[in-house]
Coordinates of N, CA and C in Angstrom, one line a residue:
M1 N 21.7 56.9 -51.6 CA 20.6 56.1 -51.9 C 21.2 54.7 -52.2
A2 N 20.5 53.7 -51.7 CA 21.0 52.3 -51.9 C 20.5 51.8 -53.2
E3 N 21.3 51.0 -53.9 CA 20.9 50.4 -55.2 C 20.4 49.0 -54.9
L4 N 19.2 48.7 -55.4 CA 18.6 47.4 -55.2 C 19.4 46.4 -56.1
M5 N 19.8 45.3 -55.5 CA 20.5 44.3 -56.3 C 19.5 43.4 -57.1
T6 N 19.8 43.0 -58.3 CA 19.0 42.1 -59.0 C 19.5 40.7 -58.6
V7 N 18.5 39.8 -58.2 CA 18.8 38.5 -57.8 C 18.1 37.5 -58.6
A8 N 18.5 36.2 -58.4 CA 18.0 35.1 -59.2 C 16.5 35.0 -59.0
S9 N 15.8 34.6 -60.1 CA 14.4 34.4 -60.0 C 14.1 33.1 -59.4
P10 N 12.9 32.9 -58.9 CA 12.5 31.6 -58.3 C 12.8 30.4 -59.2
G11 N 13.4 29.4 -58.7 CA 13.6 28.2 -59.5 C 14.8 28.2 -60.4
E12 N 15.5 29.3 -60.4 CA 16.7 29.4 -61.3 C 17.7 28.3 -61.1
W13 N 17.9 27.9 -59.8 CA 18.9 26.9 -59.5 C 18.3 25.6 -59.2
G14 N 17.1 25.3 -59.3 CA 16.5 24.1 -58.9 C 16.0 24.1 -57.5
S15 N 15.5 23.0 -57.0 CA 14.8 23.0 -55.7 C 15.6 22.4 -54.6
V16 N 16.8 21.9 -54.8 CA 17.5 21.3 -53.8 C 18.2 22.4 -53.0
P17 N 18.0 22.5 -51.6 CA 18.6 23.5 -50.9 C 20.1 23.5 -51.1
G18 N 20.7 24.7 -51.4 CA 22.1 24.8 -51.6 C 22.6 24.5 -53.0
A19 N 21.8 23.9 -53.8 CA 22.2 23.5 -55.2 C 22.6 24.7 -56.0
G20 N 23.9 24.8 -56.4 CA 24.4 25.8 -57.3 C 24.5 27.2 -56.6
L21 N 24.5 27.2 -55.2 CA 24.5 28.5 -54.5 C 25.9 29.0 -54.2
G22 N 26.9 28.2 -54.6 CA 28.3 28.7 -54.3 C 28.7 28.3 -52.9
P23 N 29.7 29.0 -52.4 CA 30.3 28.6 -51.1 C 29.4 28.8 -49.9
R24 N 29.6 27.9 -48.9 CA 28.8 28.0 -47.7 C 29.3 29.3 -47.0
L25 N 28.3 30.0 -46.4 CA 28.7 31.2 -45.6 C 28.5 30.8 -44.1
E26 N 29.6 30.6 -43.5 CA 29.5 30.3 -42.0 C 29.5 31.6 -41.3
A27 N 28.4 32.2 -41.2 CA 28.3 33.5 -40.6 C 27.0 33.7 -39.8
P28 N 27.0 34.5 -38.8 CA 25.8 34.7 -38.0 C 24.7 35.5 -38.7
L29 N 23.5 35.1 -38.7 CA 22.4 35.7 -39.4 C 21.2 35.9 -38.4
L30 N 20.7 37.1 -38.4 CA 19.5 37.3 -37.6 C 18.3 37.3 -38.5
L31 N 17.3 36.4 -38.2 CA 16.1 36.2 -39.0 C 14.9 36.7 -38.1
V32 N 14.2 37.7 -38.6 CA 13.1 38.3 -37.9 C 11.8 38.1 -38.7
E33 N 11.0 37.1 -38.3 CA 9.8 36.8 -39.0 C 8.7 36.3 -38.0
D34 N 7.5 37.0 -38.1 CA 6.5 36.6 -37.2 C 5.7 35.4 -37.5
N35 N 5.7 34.9 -38.7 CA 5.0 33.7 -39.1 C 5.9 32.5 -38.7
A36 N 5.4 31.8 -37.7 CA 6.2 30.7 -37.1 C 6.6 29.6 -38.1
A37 N 5.7 29.2 -39.0 CA 6.1 28.2 -39.9 C 7.1 28.7 -40.9
L38 N 7.0 29.9 -41.4 CA 8.0 30.4 -42.3 C 9.3 30.6 -41.6
R39 N 9.3 31.1 -40.4 CA 10.5 31.3 -39.6 C 11.2 30.0 -39.4
Q40 N 10.5 29.0 -39.1 CA 11.2 27.7 -38.9 C 11.7 27.1 -40.2
M41 N 11.0 27.2 -41.3 CA 11.5 26.7 -42.6 C 12.7 27.5 -43.0
L42 N 12.7 28.8 -42.9 CA 13.8 29.6 -43.3 C 15.0 29.3 -42.4
S43 N 14.8 29.2 -41.1 CA 15.9 28.9 -40.2 C 16.6 27.6 -40.6
W44 N 15.8 26.6 -40.9 CA 16.3 25.3 -41.2 C 17.1 25.4 -42.5
E45 N 16.5 26.0 -43.6 CA 17.2 26.0 -44.9 C 18.5 26.9 -44.8
L46 N 18.4 28.0 -44.1 CA 19.6 28.8 -44.0 C 20.7 28.1 -43.2
S47 N 20.3 27.4 -42.1 CA 21.3 26.6 -41.4 C 21.9 25.5 -42.2
E48 N 21.2 24.9 -43.1 CA 21.7 23.9 -44.0 C 22.8 24.5 -44.9
L49 N 22.7 25.8 -45.2 CA 23.7 26.5 -46.0 C 24.9 27.0 -45.2
G50 N 24.8 26.8 -43.9 CA 26.0 27.1 -43.1 C 25.8 28.4 -42.2
Y51 N 24.7 29.1 -42.4 CA 24.5 30.3 -41.6 C 24.2 29.8 -40.1
Q52 N 24.6 30.6 -39.2 CA 24.3 30.4 -37.8 C 23.1 31.3 -37.5
V53 N 21.9 30.7 -37.6 CA 20.7 31.5 -37.5 C 20.2 31.8 -36.1
C54 N 19.9 33.0 -35.8 CA 19.3 33.5 -34.6 C 17.9 34.0 -35.0
A55 N 16.9 33.3 -34.7 CA 15.5 33.6 -35.1 C 14.7 34.3 -34.1
A56 N 14.0 35.3 -34.5 CA 13.1 36.1 -33.6 C 11.8 36.3 -34.3
S57 N 10.7 36.4 -33.4 CA 9.4 36.5 -33.9 C 9.0 38.0 -34.0
G58 N 9.8 38.9 -33.5 CA 9.4 40.3 -33.5 C 10.6 41.2 -33.1
C59 N 10.3 42.5 -33.0 CA 11.3 43.5 -32.7 C 11.9 43.3 -31.3
V60 N 11.1 43.1 -30.3 CA 11.6 42.9 -28.9 C 12.5 41.7 -28.8
Q61 N 12.1 40.6 -29.4 CA 12.9 39.4 -29.3 C 14.2 39.6 -30.1
A62 N 14.1 40.3 -31.2 CA 15.3 40.5 -32.0 C 16.3 41.3 -31.3
R63 N 15.9 42.4 -30.6 CA 16.8 43.2 -29.8 C 17.4 42.4 -28.7
A64 N 16.7 41.5 -28.0 CA 17.3 40.6 -27.0 C 18.3 39.7 -27.6
L65 N 18.0 39.2 -28.8 CA 19.0 38.3 -29.4 C 20.3 39.0 -29.8
I66 N 20.2 40.2 -30.3 CA 21.4 40.9 -30.7 C 22.2 41.3 -29.4
D67 N 21.6 41.5 -28.3 CA 22.3 41.7 -27.1 C 23.1 40.5 -26.7
R68 N 22.6 39.3 -26.9 CA 23.3 38.1 -26.6 C 24.2 37.6 -27.7
Q69 N 24.0 38.0 -28.9 CA 24.8 37.6 -30.1 C 25.2 38.8 -30.8
P70 N 26.2 39.6 -30.3 CA 26.5 40.8 -30.9 C 27.2 40.8 -32.3
L71 N 27.8 39.7 -32.6 CA 28.5 39.6 -33.9 C 27.6 39.1 -35.0
L72 N 27.0 40.0 -35.7 CA 26.1 39.7 -36.8 C 26.7 40.1 -38.1
R73 N 26.5 39.3 -39.1 CA 26.9 39.7 -40.5 C 25.7 40.0 -41.4
F74 N 24.6 39.3 -41.1 CA 23.5 39.4 -42.0 C 22.2 39.5 -41.2
A75 N 21.2 40.2 -41.7 CA 19.9 40.2 -41.1 C 18.8 40.1 -42.2
L76 N 17.8 39.3 -42.0 CA 16.7 39.1 -42.9 C 15.5 39.4 -42.1
I77 N 14.8 40.5 -42.4 CA 13.8 41.1 -41.6 C 12.5 41.3 -42.3
D78 N 11.4 40.8 -41.7 CA 10.1 41.0 -42.3 C 9.7 42.5 -41.9
I79 N 9.1 43.2 -42.9 CA 8.7 44.6 -42.6 C 7.6 44.7 -41.6
R80 N 6.5 43.9 -41.8 CA 5.4 44.1 -40.9 C 5.5 43.1 -39.8
L81 N 5.8 43.6 -38.6 CA 5.9 42.7 -37.4 C 4.8 43.1 -36.4
P82 N 4.4 42.2 -35.6 CA 3.3 42.5 -34.6 C 3.7 43.6 -33.6
D83 N 5.0 43.8 -33.3 CA 5.4 44.7 -32.3 C 6.3 45.9 -32.8
G84 N 6.2 46.1 -34.1 CA 7.0 47.2 -34.7 C 7.2 47.1 -36.2
D85 N 7.9 48.0 -36.7 CA 8.2 48.1 -38.1 C 9.6 47.5 -38.4
G86 N 9.7 46.6 -39.3 CA 11.0 46.0 -39.7 C 12.0 47.0 -40.2
R87 N 11.5 48.0 -40.9 CA 12.4 49.1 -41.5 C 13.0 49.8 -40.3
A88 N 12.3 50.1 -39.3 CA 12.8 50.8 -38.1 C 13.8 49.9 -37.4
L89 N 13.5 48.7 -37.3 CA 14.4 47.7 -36.6 C 15.7 47.6 -37.4
G90 N 15.6 47.6 -38.8 CA 16.8 47.5 -39.6 C 17.7 48.7 -39.4
A91 N 17.1 49.9 -39.3 CA 17.8 51.1 -39.1 C 18.5 51.1 -37.7
E92 N 17.8 50.6 -36.7 CA 18.4 50.4 -35.4 C 19.6 49.5 -35.4
L93 N 19.4 48.3 -36.1 CA 20.5 47.4 -36.2 C 21.7 47.9 -36.9
A94 N 21.4 48.7 -38.0 CA 22.5 49.3 -38.8 C 23.3 50.3 -38.0
A95 N 22.7 51.0 -37.1 CA 23.4 52.0 -36.2 C 24.2 51.2 -35.2
R96 N 23.8 50.1 -34.8 CA 24.5 49.3 -33.8 C 25.6 48.5 -34.4
A97 N 25.5 48.1 -35.7 CA 26.5 47.3 -36.3 C 26.7 47.8 -37.8
P98 N 27.5 48.9 -37.9 CA 27.7 49.4 -39.3 C 28.3 48.3 -40.2
G99 N 27.8 48.2 -41.4 CA 28.3 47.2 -42.3 C 27.4 45.9 -42.3
L100 N 26.5 45.8 -41.4 CA 25.6 44.7 -41.4 C 24.8 44.7 -42.7
A101 N 24.7 43.5 -43.3 CA 24.0 43.4 -44.6 C 22.5 43.1 -44.2
I102 N 21.6 44.0 -44.6 CA 20.2 43.8 -44.2 C 19.4 43.6 -45.4
V103 N 18.5 42.6 -45.4 CA 17.5 42.4 -46.5 C 16.2 42.4 -45.8
L104 N 15.3 43.3 -46.4 CA 13.9 43.4 -45.9 C 13.0 42.5 -46.8
M105 N 11.9 42.0 -46.2 CA 11.0 41.1 -47.0 C 9.6 41.4 -46.5
S106 N 8.6 41.2 -47.4 CA 7.2 41.4 -47.1 C 6.3 40.6 -48.0
G107 N 5.2 40.2 -47.4 CA 4.2 39.5 -48.2 C 3.0 40.4 -48.4
A108 N 3.0 41.6 -47.9 CA 1.9 42.5 -47.9 C 1.6 43.0 -49.4
H109 N 0.4 42.9 -49.8 CA 0.1 43.3 -51.2 C 0.1 44.8 -51.2
G110 N 0.6 45.3 -52.3 CA 0.7 46.7 -52.5 C 1.8 47.5 -51.8
L111 N 2.6 46.7 -51.1 CA 3.7 47.4 -50.4 C 4.9 47.4 -51.4
E112 N 5.3 48.6 -51.7 CA 6.4 48.8 -52.6 C 7.7 49.2 -51.9
P113 N 8.8 48.8 -52.3 CA 10.0 49.2 -51.7 C 10.2 50.7 -51.9
D114 N 10.7 51.4 -50.9 CA 11.0 52.8 -51.0 C 12.1 53.0 -51.9
P115 N 12.0 53.8 -53.0 CA 13.1 54.0 -54.0 C 14.3 54.6 -53.3
G116 N 14.1 55.3 -52.2 CA 15.3 55.8 -51.4 C 15.6 55.0 -50.2
L117 N 15.6 53.7 -50.4 CA 16.0 52.8 -49.3 C 17.2 53.3 -48.6
A118 N 17.2 53.1 -47.3 CA 18.4 53.5 -46.5 C 19.6 52.7 -47.0
P119 N 20.8 53.3 -46.9 CA 22.0 52.6 -47.4 C 22.3 51.3 -46.7
H120 N 21.8 51.0 -45.5 CA 22.0 49.8 -44.9 C 21.2 48.6 -45.5
V121 N 20.2 48.9 -46.2 CA 19.3 47.9 -46.8 C 19.8 47.5 -48.2
R122 N 20.2 46.2 -48.3 CA 20.7 45.7 -49.5 C 19.7 45.4 -50.6
A123 N 18.5 45.0 -50.1 CA 17.4 44.6 -51.0 C 16.1 44.5 -50.3
F124 N 15.1 44.5 -51.1 CA 13.7 44.2 -50.7 C 13.2 43.0 -51.4
L125 N 12.7 42.0 -50.7 CA 12.2 40.8 -51.4 C 10.8 40.6 -51.1
R126 N 10.0 40.2 -52.1 CA 8.6 39.9 -51.8 C 8.5 38.4 -51.4
K127 N 7.6 38.1 -50.5 CA 7.3 36.8 -50.1 C 6.3 36.2 -51.1
P128 N 6.4 34.9 -51.4 CA 7.3 34.0 -50.8 C 8.7 34.3 -51.3
V129 N 9.7 34.3 -50.4 CA 11.1 34.6 -50.7 C 11.7 33.4 -51.3
N130 N 12.7 33.6 -52.1 CA 13.5 32.5 -52.7 C 14.8 32.3 -52.0
L131 N 15.1 31.2 -51.5 CA 16.3 30.9 -50.8 C 17.5 31.2 -51.6
N132 N 17.5 31.0 -52.9 CA 18.6 31.3 -53.8 C 18.8 32.8 -53.8
S133 N 17.8 33.6 -53.9 CA 17.9 35.0 -53.9 C 18.6 35.5 -52.6
I134 N 18.1 35.0 -51.5 CA 18.7 35.4 -50.2 C 20.2 35.1 -50.1
H135 N 20.5 33.9 -50.5 CA 21.9 33.4 -50.4 C 22.8 34.2 -51.4
Q136 N 22.3 34.5 -52.6 CA 23.0 35.3 -53.6 C 23.3 36.7 -53.0
L137 N 22.3 37.3 -52.4 CA 22.5 38.6 -51.8 C 23.6 38.6 -50.8
F138 N 23.5 37.7 -49.8 CA 24.4 37.6 -48.7 C 25.8 37.2 -49.2
A139 N 25.9 36.3 -50.2 CA 27.2 35.9 -50.7 C 27.9 37.0 -51.4
A140 N 27.2 38.0 -51.9 CA 27.8 39.1 -52.6 C 28.4 40.2 -51.6
T141 N 28.0 40.0 -50.3 CA 28.5 40.9 -49.3 C 29.9 40.5 -48.8
D142 N 30.9 41.4 -48.9 CA 32.2 41.0 -48.6 C 32.7 41.7 -47.3
E143 N 31.8 42.3 -46.6 CA 32.2 42.9 -45.3 C 32.3 41.9 -44.2
H144 N 33.0 42.2 -43.2 CA 33.2 41.3 -42.1 C 32.2 41.7 -41.0
P145 N 31.9 40.7 -40.0 CA 31.0 41.0 -38.9 C 31.6 42.2 -38.1
R146 N 30.7 43.0 -37.6 CA 31.0 44.1 -36.7 C 30.5 43.8 -35.3
Q147 N 31.2 44.3 -34.3 CA 30.8 44.2 -33.0 C 29.7 45.2 -32.8
C148 N 28.5 44.8 -32.3 CA 27.4 45.7 -32.0 C 27.8 46.6 -30.8
A149 N 27.5 47.9 -30.9 CA 27.6 48.8 -29.8 C 26.5 48.5 -28.8
S150 N 26.8 48.7 -27.5 CA 25.8 48.4 -26.5 C 24.7 49.5 -26.6
S151 N 23.4 49.1 -26.5 CA 22.3 50.1 -26.6 C 22.0 50.6 -25.2
R152 N 22.6 50.1 -24.2 CA 22.3 50.5 -22.9 C 23.2 51.7 -22.4

């Protein structure tokens, strides 16, 4: 059973992107978010922190991206996607890249994290997500990127 990490609360480090967040993480990150405005904002802010962001609007696009960018260290995935379930996508990614740090997020009211979250899920965040929380979770990950196995 995965243990949910406690992360900073909104506003704990101020509003300047990257302020007090520690070292830049120059690592590939897959962002899967169907809301175009939120996807663009998170992509920009995470890029400012040094992440190499590959953004997808859903499961199909995410799978295509990981086929082209097999070295992933982090994944930030919305649970409710128009073409599938983010939890299932996370499990698929974890099978392809053991050690991948996955954070799930959702803005759905009444959706609670499963207390028995799969071991590949580091945390569940409620939207609106806090950039500081995301960075803190990923900065705590000390594993190295893994080569994804081919799904074909």
